[in-house]
Amino acid sequence: MNLIFRITRICLVAFFICLINSYAQGAKEVKIEGEKGSWNLLVDGNPFYIKGVGCGVAEGKKKEDYLKLAKELGANCVRTWGIDQGTKEYLDKASKYGLMVDVGIWLNWADSEKGFSYIGDNDYKKNKRKEVLSYVEEFKDHPAVLMWNIGNEAIFFTKSEEEKFALCSFLEELIQEVHGIDPYHPVIYASAGYLDLPYLKKYVPSLDIVGMNAYGSIRAFHSQWDFLGFNKPYIFTEYGPYLTEQRPKDSNGKSEELSDYNKALLYKDFTNQILSFKNYNLGGFVFHLGETTQETMTWWNINEGNFKRQSYWVVYEIFTGKTAPYSAPKIKHLILSKVEALSPGESIEVEVRMPDINKDNYNYEYFLSTAKEGVLQYYVNSYVDAEVIGEGSKVRIKSPEKEGVYRVYCFVKDKKGNISSLNKSICVVK
């Protein structure tokens, strides 16, 4: 009996040691210290300035490891947008790479046609509250959790003022309940630029950090936050090149996408602007690493699968303080022989012009895609079957049989895992 007792005692001790170690490796305490102009985010007492990248999925459609790419970028944090993205598998993998997560919790904007309302008691609010609180309870002790990001531009997209007020009231109540469950992680909301800020300032006092999705000069967003008199720090929950509505339209009414090198200049400028306001802000998230097809197949992504764009490398240099080992191919021009009033199946000439150096060592690929814009979803556009005749920097492409507006892309890859692309729209009519 003595032996059985000793074995039992040893097993119990081992169990409690494992339990203690598990807890020690679990939730990190995240808090904000300081005052305006000298704020710091602390993780277990250590300063943590966010060098982040938006990364909605851990694994690509071809099994690409996007969190590994985020780590290689020099990021210390990634952002998700919804509970469907921030799964246990995602958080575990982020933790494996030493990445913290701004954990996204999606709130629908009010839409009476879809049954989303924040006025009064209703099933949507009850179900959403239950979903959010259950999710926080489940993952509050996960070591990858940095903060809870409840809502993304929902106030802006809600049209009714009455619904906006009700949404803010719901958000405030939700934040208080989340604080009650998890006092160790702050709560942030992502505003559509600075347009949601007046509502947050007046109606959501329990918010710990102000989030802003910024496309354009960072200084303007800082100024608006400052003008409104917030006594809490901000984070750029998204930042990147100009929105489609900020770009000129082509002859088919589609927004003209910047070249990869012009985008890279903007990412560099905006990242440095954010750093210039450090301690007013707690960092920011580059938008985007992964494969979102919002606006075009390439508008936002700083990568293409495992291939890296020039924007990836300029952010890498700022995040790591190292010189980028490579630069991406540089496309000067994409020339189409015809872009308007194409007949179904009509053949057009497509030529990509590159600097003379190394151009013969590149691999050229051509694709067509749909051309939807202004749809706030992760996956919007998709590739369309098209016949490509020839190879290299000059080919012919047959237009689709179905009428509509499409985008024609040229992707140029080098042998070291880098890529650039450029696209133009075409219009097919019957």
Tab-separated table of C-alpha atoms in Angstrom:
chain	number	residue	atom	x	y	z
A	1	MET	CA	0.000	0.000	0.000
A	2	ASN	CA	2.922	2.282	0.818
A	3	LEU	CA	4.285	1.868	-2.715
A	4	ILE	CA	0.884	2.578	-4.279
A	5	PHE	CA	0.527	5.682	-2.099
A	6	ARG	CA	3.982	6.936	-3.104
A	7	ILE	CA	3.330	6.359	-6.798
A	8	THR	CA	-0.015	8.141	-6.517
A	9	ARG	CA	1.615	11.071	-4.710
A	10	ILE	CA	4.384	11.315	-7.322
A	11	CYS	CA	1.796	11.289	-10.115
A	12	LEU	CA	-0.222	14.017	-8.400
A	13	VAL	CA	2.877	16.181	-7.890
A	14	ALA	CA	3.853	15.678	-11.531
A	15	PHE	CA	0.327	16.606	-12.594
A	16	PHE	CA	0.356	19.850	-10.609
A	17	ILE	CA	3.846	20.746	-11.862
A	18	CYS	CA	2.594	20.275	-15.441
A	19	LEU	CA	-0.459	22.358	-14.607
A	20	ILE	CA	1.701	25.160	-13.163
A	21	ASN	CA	4.070	25.050	-16.162
A	22	SER	CA	1.114	25.085	-18.522
A	23	TYR	CA	-0.271	28.165	-16.773
A	24	ALA	CA	3.163	29.833	-16.780
A	25	GLN	CA	3.362	29.288	-20.526
A	26	GLY	CA	-0.198	30.461	-20.992
A	27	ALA	CA	-1.785	33.897	-20.951
A	28	LYS	CA	0.473	36.904	-21.121
A	29	GLU	CA	-0.456	40.024	-19.190
A	30	VAL	CA	-0.799	42.935	-21.581
A	31	LYS	CA	-1.244	46.471	-20.319
A	32	ILE	CA	-0.689	50.087	-21.282
A	33	GLU	CA	1.518	52.389	-19.246
A	34	GLY	CA	2.459	56.047	-19.488
A	35	GLU	CA	0.574	59.074	-20.722
A	36	LYS	CA	-0.040	60.883	-23.992
A	37	GLY	CA	3.182	61.047	-25.975
A	38	SER	CA	4.911	58.432	-23.819
A	39	TRP	CA	2.569	55.433	-23.951
A	40	ASN	CA	3.981	51.921	-24.050
A	41	LEU	CA	2.376	48.540	-24.513
A	42	LEU	CA	3.795	46.036	-22.041
A	43	VAL	CA	3.680	42.257	-22.460
A	44	ASP	CA	4.536	40.557	-19.172
A	45	GLY	CA	6.240	43.794	-18.151
A	46	ASN	CA	8.364	44.144	-21.306
A	47	PRO	CA	7.833	46.962	-23.857
A	48	PHE	CA	6.191	45.693	-27.029
A	49	TYR	CA	5.906	48.011	-30.027
A	50	ILE	CA	3.758	46.420	-32.729
A	51	LYS	CA	5.520	45.665	-35.993
A	52	GLY	CA	2.483	43.982	-37.436
A	53	VAL	CA	1.024	42.581	-40.604
A	54	GLY	CA	-2.577	41.676	-41.392
A	55	CYS	CA	-2.699	37.940	-42.066
A	56	GLY	CA	-6.194	36.490	-42.220
A	57	VAL	CA	-5.234	32.862	-42.827
A	58	ALA	CA	-2.298	30.842	-41.541
A	59	GLU	CA	-2.087	28.621	-44.597
A	60	GLY	CA	-2.533	29.452	-48.273
A	61	LYS	CA	-4.496	27.523	-50.870
A	62	LYS	CA	-1.277	25.809	-51.962
A	63	LYS	CA	-0.219	25.101	-48.372
A	64	GLU	CA	1.928	28.251	-48.106
A	65	ASP	CA	2.914	29.033	-44.512
A	66	TYR	CA	1.891	32.683	-44.224
A	67	LEU	CA	2.745	32.992	-40.537
A	68	LYS	CA	6.277	31.843	-41.370
A	69	LEU	CA	6.404	34.574	-44.019
A	70	ALA	CA	5.211	37.069	-41.397
A	71	LYS	CA	7.999	36.008	-39.046
A	72	GLU	CA	10.578	36.282	-41.835
A	73	LEU	CA	9.246	39.768	-42.599
A	74	GLY	CA	10.356	40.822	-39.118
A	75	ALA	CA	6.810	41.134	-37.777
A	76	ASN	CA	6.167	40.473	-34.107
A	77	CYS	CA	2.383	40.496	-34.396
A	78	VAL	CA	-0.341	39.525	-36.868
A	79	ARG	CA	-3.962	40.586	-37.146
A	80	THR	CA	-7.099	38.603	-37.939
A	81	TRP	CA	-10.598	39.965	-38.605
A	82	GLY	CA	-13.027	37.283	-37.458
A	83	ILE	CA	-13.510	34.339	-35.135
A	84	ASP	CA	-13.522	32.041	-38.165
A	85	GLN	CA	-9.906	33.074	-38.850
A	86	GLY	CA	-8.508	33.061	-35.302
A	87	THR	CA	-8.822	29.338	-34.724
A	88	LYS	CA	-6.832	27.315	-32.180
A	89	GLU	CA	-4.656	26.069	-35.039
A	90	TYR	CA	-3.932	29.668	-36.117
A	91	LEU	CA	-3.093	30.812	-32.584
A	92	ASP	CA	-0.948	27.733	-31.912
A	93	LYS	CA	1.064	28.282	-35.074
A	94	ALA	CA	1.486	31.994	-34.316
A	95	SER	CA	2.781	31.062	-30.859
A	96	LYS	CA	5.172	28.557	-32.419
A	97	TYR	CA	6.745	31.392	-34.430
A	98	GLY	CA	6.814	33.784	-31.482
A	99	LEU	CA	4.075	35.985	-32.973
A	100	MET	CA	1.407	37.734	-30.932
A	101	VAL	CA	-2.094	38.125	-32.402
A	102	ASP	CA	-4.495	41.063	-32.527
A	103	VAL	CA	-7.456	38.702	-32.376
A	104	GLY	CA	-10.279	39.853	-34.644
A	105	ILE	CA	-13.941	39.531	-33.656
A	106	TRP	CA	-16.246	40.560	-36.476
A	107	LEU	CA	-19.347	42.673	-35.886
A	108	ASN	CA	-21.789	43.077	-38.764
A	109	TRP	CA	-22.869	46.596	-39.550
A	110	ALA	CA	-26.587	47.212	-39.190
A	111	ASP	CA	-28.484	46.005	-42.240
A	112	SER	CA	-32.246	45.560	-41.951
A	113	GLU	CA	-32.429	43.479	-45.135
A	114	LYS	CA	-30.006	40.926	-43.670
A	115	GLY	CA	-31.539	41.009	-40.209
A	116	PHE	CA	-28.669	42.782	-38.462
A	117	SER	CA	-29.879	45.417	-36.005
A	118	TYR	CA	-28.546	46.794	-32.718
A	119	ILE	CA	-31.782	48.463	-31.642
A	120	GLY	CA	-33.653	46.730	-28.809
A	121	ASP	CA	-33.475	43.050	-27.958
A	122	ASN	CA	-33.097	40.726	-30.913
A	123	ASP	CA	-31.657	37.345	-31.818
A	124	TYR	CA	-28.664	38.763	-33.694
A	125	LYS	CA	-27.419	40.676	-30.619
A	126	LYS	CA	-28.074	37.754	-28.277
A	127	ASN	CA	-26.256	35.296	-30.532
A	128	LYS	CA	-23.375	37.676	-31.185
A	129	ARG	CA	-22.881	38.398	-27.480
A	130	LYS	CA	-22.886	34.675	-26.686
A	131	GLU	CA	-20.462	33.955	-29.542
A	132	VAL	CA	-18.017	36.705	-28.530
A	133	LEU	CA	-17.977	35.929	-24.815
A	134	SER	CA	-17.605	32.190	-25.423
A	135	TYR	CA	-14.700	32.854	-27.785
A	136	VAL	CA	-12.929	35.128	-25.288
A	137	GLU	CA	-13.481	32.596	-22.493
A	138	GLU	CA	-12.026	29.826	-24.661
A	139	PHE	CA	-8.842	31.646	-25.721
A	140	LYS	CA	-8.140	34.219	-22.987
A	141	ASP	CA	-5.288	32.073	-21.629
A	142	HIS	CA	-3.661	31.415	-25.004
A	143	PRO	CA	-0.076	32.740	-25.090
A	144	ALA	CA	-0.492	34.236	-28.583
A	145	VAL	CA	-3.331	36.610	-27.631
A	146	LEU	CA	-2.213	40.256	-27.520
A	147	MET	CA	-5.601	41.990	-27.578
A	148	TRP	CA	-9.214	41.580	-28.654
A	149	ASN	CA	-10.133	43.506	-31.808
A	150	ILE	CA	-13.918	43.818	-31.546
A	151	GLY	CA	-15.369	45.308	-34.731
A	152	ASN	CA	-13.946	46.561	-38.010
A	153	GLU	CA	-15.472	49.667	-39.648
A	154	ALA	CA	-18.954	48.565	-38.541
A	155	ILE	CA	-19.961	52.055	-37.370
A	156	PHE	CA	-18.973	53.646	-40.683
A	157	PHE	CA	-20.926	51.159	-42.796
A	158	THR	CA	-24.024	51.460	-40.618
A	159	LYS	CA	-26.127	54.123	-42.360
A	160	SER	CA	-28.780	54.976	-39.762
A	161	GLU	CA	-27.695	57.322	-36.976
A	162	GLU	CA	-30.055	55.541	-34.582
A	163	GLU	CA	-28.394	52.244	-35.444
A	164	LYS	CA	-24.917	53.786	-35.044
A	165	PHE	CA	-25.788	54.887	-31.499
A	166	ALA	CA	-27.240	51.449	-30.723
A	167	LEU	CA	-24.177	49.706	-32.150
A	168	CYS	CA	-21.904	51.872	-29.974
A	169	SER	CA	-24.004	51.027	-26.920
A	170	PHE	CA	-23.756	47.312	-27.732
A	171	LEU	CA	-19.994	47.632	-28.280
A	172	GLU	CA	-19.540	49.432	-24.948
A	173	GLU	CA	-21.500	46.734	-23.084
A	174	LEU	CA	-19.556	44.003	-24.857
A	175	ILE	CA	-16.196	45.562	-23.964
A	176	GLN	CA	-17.187	45.781	-20.311
A	177	GLU	CA	-18.202	42.113	-20.335
A	178	VAL	CA	-14.945	41.096	-22.057
A	179	HIS	CA	-12.988	43.052	-19.419
A	180	GLY	CA	-14.868	41.109	-16.764
A	181	ILE	CA	-13.884	37.761	-18.293
A	182	ASP	CA	-10.353	38.792	-19.252
A	183	PRO	CA	-8.802	41.766	-17.436
A	184	TYR	CA	-5.337	40.959	-18.828
A	185	HIS	CA	-5.803	41.833	-22.509
A	186	PRO	CA	-6.898	45.237	-23.865
A	187	VAL	CA	-9.771	45.736	-26.305
A	188	ILE	CA	-9.480	47.702	-29.553
A	189	TYR	CA	-11.932	48.651	-32.313
A	190	ALA	CA	-10.811	49.298	-35.920
A	191	SER	CA	-12.240	52.543	-37.295
A	192	ALA	CA	-12.707	53.303	-40.980
A	193	GLY	CA	-9.923	55.862	-41.074
A	194	TYR	CA	-10.855	58.520	-38.514
A	195	LEU	CA	-14.556	58.542	-39.466
A	196	ASP	CA	-15.701	56.366	-36.547
A	197	LEU	CA	-13.629	58.241	-33.974
A	198	PRO	CA	-16.258	60.815	-32.865
A	199	TYR	CA	-18.650	57.953	-32.026
A	200	LEU	CA	-15.964	56.047	-30.129
A	201	LYS	CA	-14.959	59.140	-28.163
A	202	LYS	CA	-18.524	59.926	-27.095
A	203	TYR	CA	-20.163	56.528	-26.699
A	204	VAL	CA	-17.464	53.870	-26.099
A	205	PRO	CA	-15.427	55.052	-23.068
A	206	SER	CA	-14.346	51.526	-22.036
A	207	LEU	CA	-12.295	51.054	-25.207
A	208	ASP	CA	-8.610	50.624	-24.287
A	209	ILE	CA	-6.999	51.468	-27.631
A	210	VAL	CA	-8.275	53.309	-30.708
A	211	GLY	CA	-7.716	51.465	-33.993
A	212	MET	CA	-7.600	53.157	-37.385
A	213	ASN	CA	-7.488	51.623	-40.865
A	214	ALA	CA	-5.358	54.178	-42.703
A	215	TYR	CA	-4.920	54.558	-46.453
A	216	GLY	CA	-3.206	57.847	-47.209
A	217	SER	CA	-1.091	60.241	-45.185
A	218	ILE	CA	-0.600	58.947	-41.639
A	219	ARG	CA	-0.225	62.511	-40.367
A	220	ALA	CA	-3.864	63.302	-41.183
A	221	PHE	CA	-5.096	60.394	-39.065
A	222	HIS	CA	-2.849	61.325	-36.155
A	223	SER	CA	-4.099	64.919	-36.345
A	224	GLN	CA	-7.766	63.914	-36.204
A	225	TRP	CA	-7.164	61.593	-33.242
A	226	ASP	CA	-5.326	64.424	-31.493
A	227	PHE	CA	-7.995	67.017	-32.370
A	228	LEU	CA	-10.724	64.861	-30.803
A	229	GLY	CA	-8.803	64.786	-27.531
A	230	PHE	CA	-8.470	61.047	-26.988
A	231	ASN	CA	-6.634	60.179	-23.790
A	232	LYS	CA	-5.795	56.699	-24.991
A	233	PRO	CA	-3.241	55.497	-27.546
A	234	TYR	CA	-3.983	54.360	-31.074
A	235	ILE	CA	-2.828	51.608	-33.395
A	236	PHE	CA	-2.991	51.549	-37.176
A	237	THR	CA	-5.003	48.350	-37.500
A	238	GLU	CA	-4.477	48.461	-41.277
A	239	TYR	CA	-2.323	50.614	-43.525
A	240	GLY	CA	-1.342	50.331	-47.142
A	241	PRO	CA	-1.537	51.904	-50.606
A	242	TYR	CA	-4.418	54.049	-51.792
A	243	LEU	CA	-7.989	52.765	-51.883
A	244	THR	CA	-9.710	52.199	-55.211
A	245	GLU	CA	-11.780	55.362	-54.716
A	246	GLN	CA	-8.543	57.346	-54.333
A	247	ARG	CA	-7.201	56.212	-57.715
A	248	PRO	CA	-8.081	57.444	-61.221
A	249	LYS	CA	-10.380	55.349	-63.406
A	250	ASP	CA	-9.417	53.854	-66.747
A	251	SER	CA	-11.500	53.900	-69.924
A	252	ASN	CA	-13.515	50.911	-68.662
A	253	GLY	CA	-14.374	52.641	-65.387
A	254	LYS	CA	-11.996	50.533	-63.295
A	255	SER	CA	-9.488	51.849	-60.779
A	256	GLU	CA	-5.907	51.963	-61.980
A	257	GLU	CA	-3.699	49.845	-59.744
A	258	LEU	CA	-0.284	51.204	-58.826
A	259	SER	CA	2.846	49.352	-59.879
A	260	ASP	CA	4.552	47.240	-57.226
A	261	TYR	CA	7.434	49.685	-56.898
A	262	ASN	CA	5.092	52.649	-56.415
A	263	LYS	CA	3.225	50.679	-53.761
A	264	ALA	CA	6.525	49.887	-52.079
A	265	LEU	CA	7.332	53.601	-51.832
A	266	LEU	CA	4.005	54.178	-50.060
A	267	TYR	CA	4.505	51.286	-47.627
A	268	LYS	CA	7.943	52.666	-46.784
A	269	ASP	CA	6.691	56.220	-46.310
A	270	PHE	CA	3.655	55.222	-44.228
A	271	THR	CA	5.659	52.850	-41.999
A	272	ASN	CA	8.190	55.589	-41.286
A	273	GLN	CA	5.395	58.089	-40.580
A	274	ILE	CA	3.909	55.691	-38.019
A	275	LEU	CA	7.291	55.355	-36.327
A	276	SER	CA	7.583	59.150	-36.181
A	277	PHE	CA	4.505	59.186	-33.890
A	278	LYS	CA	5.705	56.313	-31.697
A	279	ASN	CA	4.436	56.546	-28.088
A	280	TYR	CA	1.325	58.299	-29.310
A	281	ASN	CA	0.647	55.085	-31.207
A	282	LEU	CA	1.583	51.549	-30.222
A	283	GLY	CA	2.436	50.423	-33.764
A	284	GLY	CA	0.573	49.235	-36.827
A	285	PHE	CA	-0.336	46.421	-39.200
A	286	VAL	CA	0.718	46.370	-42.841
A	287	PHE	CA	-2.168	45.358	-45.067
A	288	HIS	CA	-1.795	42.593	-46.255
A	289	LEU	CA	0.058	39.251	-46.261
A	290	GLY	CA	-1.852	36.335	-47.740
A	291	GLU	CA	-4.139	36.054	-50.709
A	292	THR	CA	-7.089	38.380	-50.313
A	293	THR	CA	-8.681	39.176	-53.666
A	294	GLN	CA	-10.484	42.317	-52.487
A	295	GLU	CA	-10.425	44.971	-55.264
A	296	THR	CA	-8.108	42.898	-57.518
A	297	MET	CA	-6.075	39.723	-57.233
A	298	THR	CA	-3.028	41.832	-56.317
A	299	TRP	CA	-4.155	45.224	-54.938
A	300	TRP	CA	-3.245	44.555	-51.302
A	301	ASN	CA	-0.997	41.524	-50.992
A	302	ILE	CA	2.705	42.122	-50.334
A	303	ASN	CA	3.291	38.569	-51.533
A	304	GLU	CA	2.021	36.172	-54.168
A	305	GLY	CA	1.965	32.781	-52.499
A	306	ASN	CA	5.549	32.250	-51.311
A	307	PHE	CA	6.879	34.865	-53.744
A	308	LYS	CA	7.777	38.249	-52.273
A	309	ARG	CA	6.928	41.633	-53.773
A	310	GLN	CA	9.011	44.786	-53.444
A	311	SER	CA	6.626	46.012	-50.712
A	312	TYR	CA	7.580	42.973	-48.636
A	313	TRP	CA	11.243	43.901	-48.868
A	314	VAL	CA	10.854	47.584	-47.950
A	315	VAL	CA	8.838	46.624	-44.857
A	316	TYR	CA	11.421	43.933	-44.055
A	317	GLU	CA	14.169	46.554	-43.997
A	318	ILE	CA	12.259	48.785	-41.563
A	319	PHE	CA	11.062	45.958	-39.296
A	320	THR	CA	14.449	44.170	-39.093
A	321	GLY	CA	16.892	47.041	-39.592
A	322	LYS	CA	18.684	44.880	-42.165
A	323	THR	CA	19.314	45.436	-45.858
A	324	ALA	CA	16.960	43.333	-47.989
A	325	PRO	CA	18.829	40.420	-49.593
A	326	TYR	CA	16.860	40.820	-52.833
A	327	SER	CA	14.701	43.203	-54.789
A	328	ALA	CA	11.764	42.156	-56.945
A	329	PRO	CA	11.703	42.454	-60.749
A	330	LYS	CA	10.678	45.913	-61.923
A	331	ILE	CA	7.931	46.257	-64.525
A	332	LYS	CA	7.982	49.520	-66.454
A	333	HIS	CA	4.887	49.145	-68.620
A	334	LEU	CA	2.105	46.716	-69.510
A	335	ILE	CA	0.801	47.434	-73.014
A	336	LEU	CA	-2.402	45.981	-74.475
A	337	SER	CA	-3.194	46.431	-78.150
A	338	LYS	CA	-6.910	46.898	-77.366
A	339	VAL	CA	-8.849	47.353	-74.123
A	340	GLU	CA	-12.371	48.494	-75.100
A	341	ALA	CA	-15.238	46.853	-77.005
A	342	LEU	CA	-13.520	43.506	-77.521
A	343	SER	CA	-15.547	40.784	-79.186
A	344	PRO	CA	-15.884	37.450	-77.347
A	345	GLY	CA	-12.799	35.353	-78.110
A	346	GLU	CA	-10.974	38.237	-79.775
A	347	SER	CA	-7.180	37.983	-79.689
A	348	ILE	CA	-5.168	40.961	-78.409
A	349	GLU	CA	-1.449	41.576	-78.063
A	350	VAL	CA	-0.019	41.928	-74.558
A	351	GLU	CA	3.501	43.186	-73.961
A	352	VAL	CA	5.356	43.763	-70.700
A	353	ARG	CA	8.374	46.038	-70.742
A	354	MET	CA	11.183	45.567	-68.244
A	355	PRO	CA	14.582	47.197	-67.755
A	356	ASP	CA	17.119	45.476	-70.034
A	357	ILE	CA	19.125	44.047	-67.135
A	358	ASN	CA	18.142	40.443	-66.219
A	359	LYS	CA	14.965	40.530	-68.320
A	360	ASP	CA	15.866	37.277	-70.087
A	361	ASN	CA	16.206	35.462	-66.747
A	362	TYR	CA	12.624	36.098	-65.705
A	363	ASN	CA	9.594	33.854	-65.933
A	364	TYR	CA	6.488	35.539	-67.405
A	365	GLU	CA	2.940	34.405	-66.640
A	366	TYR	CA	-0.359	35.878	-67.832
A	367	PHE	CA	-3.826	35.612	-66.303
A	368	LEU	CA	-7.306	37.120	-66.509
A	369	SER	CA	-9.588	37.757	-63.555
A	370	THR	CA	-12.948	39.254	-62.685
A	371	ALA	CA	-12.894	42.994	-61.933
A	372	LYS	CA	-15.157	43.568	-58.910
A	373	GLU	CA	-14.449	46.558	-56.666
A	374	GLY	CA	-15.872	47.960	-53.452
A	375	VAL	CA	-16.884	44.609	-51.933
A	376	LEU	CA	-15.817	44.317	-48.274
A	377	GLN	CA	-15.000	40.615	-48.263
A	378	TYR	CA	-11.792	38.611	-48.035
A	379	TYR	CA	-12.277	36.718	-51.291
A	380	VAL	CA	-13.988	38.763	-54.013
A	381	ASN	CA	-12.335	38.203	-57.382
A	382	SER	CA	-11.191	35.017	-59.071
A	383	TYR	CA	-9.171	33.996	-62.103
A	384	VAL	CA	-10.936	33.413	-65.409
A	385	ASP	CA	-9.911	30.840	-68.000
A	386	ALA	CA	-8.129	32.439	-70.955
A	387	GLU	CA	-6.016	31.155	-73.810
A	388	VAL	CA	-2.472	32.553	-73.889
A	389	ILE	CA	-0.617	32.219	-77.192
A	390	GLY	CA	3.167	32.431	-77.015
A	391	GLU	CA	5.546	33.009	-74.125
A	392	GLY	CA	7.996	35.551	-72.756
A	393	SER	CA	7.510	39.293	-72.584
A	394	LYS	CA	5.161	39.466	-75.575
A	395	VAL	CA	2.128	37.200	-76.086
A	396	ARG	CA	-1.397	37.148	-77.441
A	397	ILE	CA	-4.419	36.519	-75.221
A	398	LYS	CA	-7.939	35.587	-76.269
A	399	SER	CA	-10.694	37.466	-74.475
A	400	PRO	CA	-13.415	35.515	-72.585
A	401	GLU	CA	-16.596	34.477	-74.368
A	402	LYS	CA	-18.780	36.096	-71.707
A	403	GLU	CA	-19.243	39.846	-71.906
A	404	GLY	CA	-18.055	41.999	-69.045
A	405	VAL	CA	-15.013	43.803	-67.683
A	406	TYR	CA	-11.916	41.785	-66.783
A	407	ARG	CA	-8.364	42.451	-65.685
A	408	VAL	CA	-5.343	41.173	-67.608
A	409	TYR	CA	-2.270	40.472	-65.437
A	410	CYS	CA	1.360	39.836	-66.167
A	411	PHE	CA	3.366	38.229	-63.346
A	412	VAL	CA	7.137	38.366	-63.597
A	413	LYS	CA	9.124	36.021	-61.346
A	414	ASP	CA	12.851	35.701	-60.764
A	415	LYS	CA	14.738	32.597	-59.639
A	416	LYS	CA	15.130	33.788	-56.046
A	417	GLY	CA	11.487	33.823	-54.985
A	418	ASN	CA	10.556	37.391	-55.932
A	419	ILE	CA	7.687	38.649	-58.065
A	420	SER	CA	6.113	41.744	-59.589
A	421	SER	CA	2.866	42.191	-61.463
A	422	LEU	CA	0.884	44.798	-63.313
A	423	ASN	CA	-2.640	44.669	-64.720
A	424	LYS	CA	-5.025	46.539	-66.989
A	425	SER	CA	-8.720	46.112	-67.628
A	426	ILE	CA	-10.455	45.004	-70.811
A	427	CYS	CA	-14.142	45.186	-71.737
A	428	VAL	CA	-15.831	42.401	-73.716
A	429	VAL	CA	-19.129	43.202	-75.476
A	430	LYS	CA	-21.405	41.184	-77.721
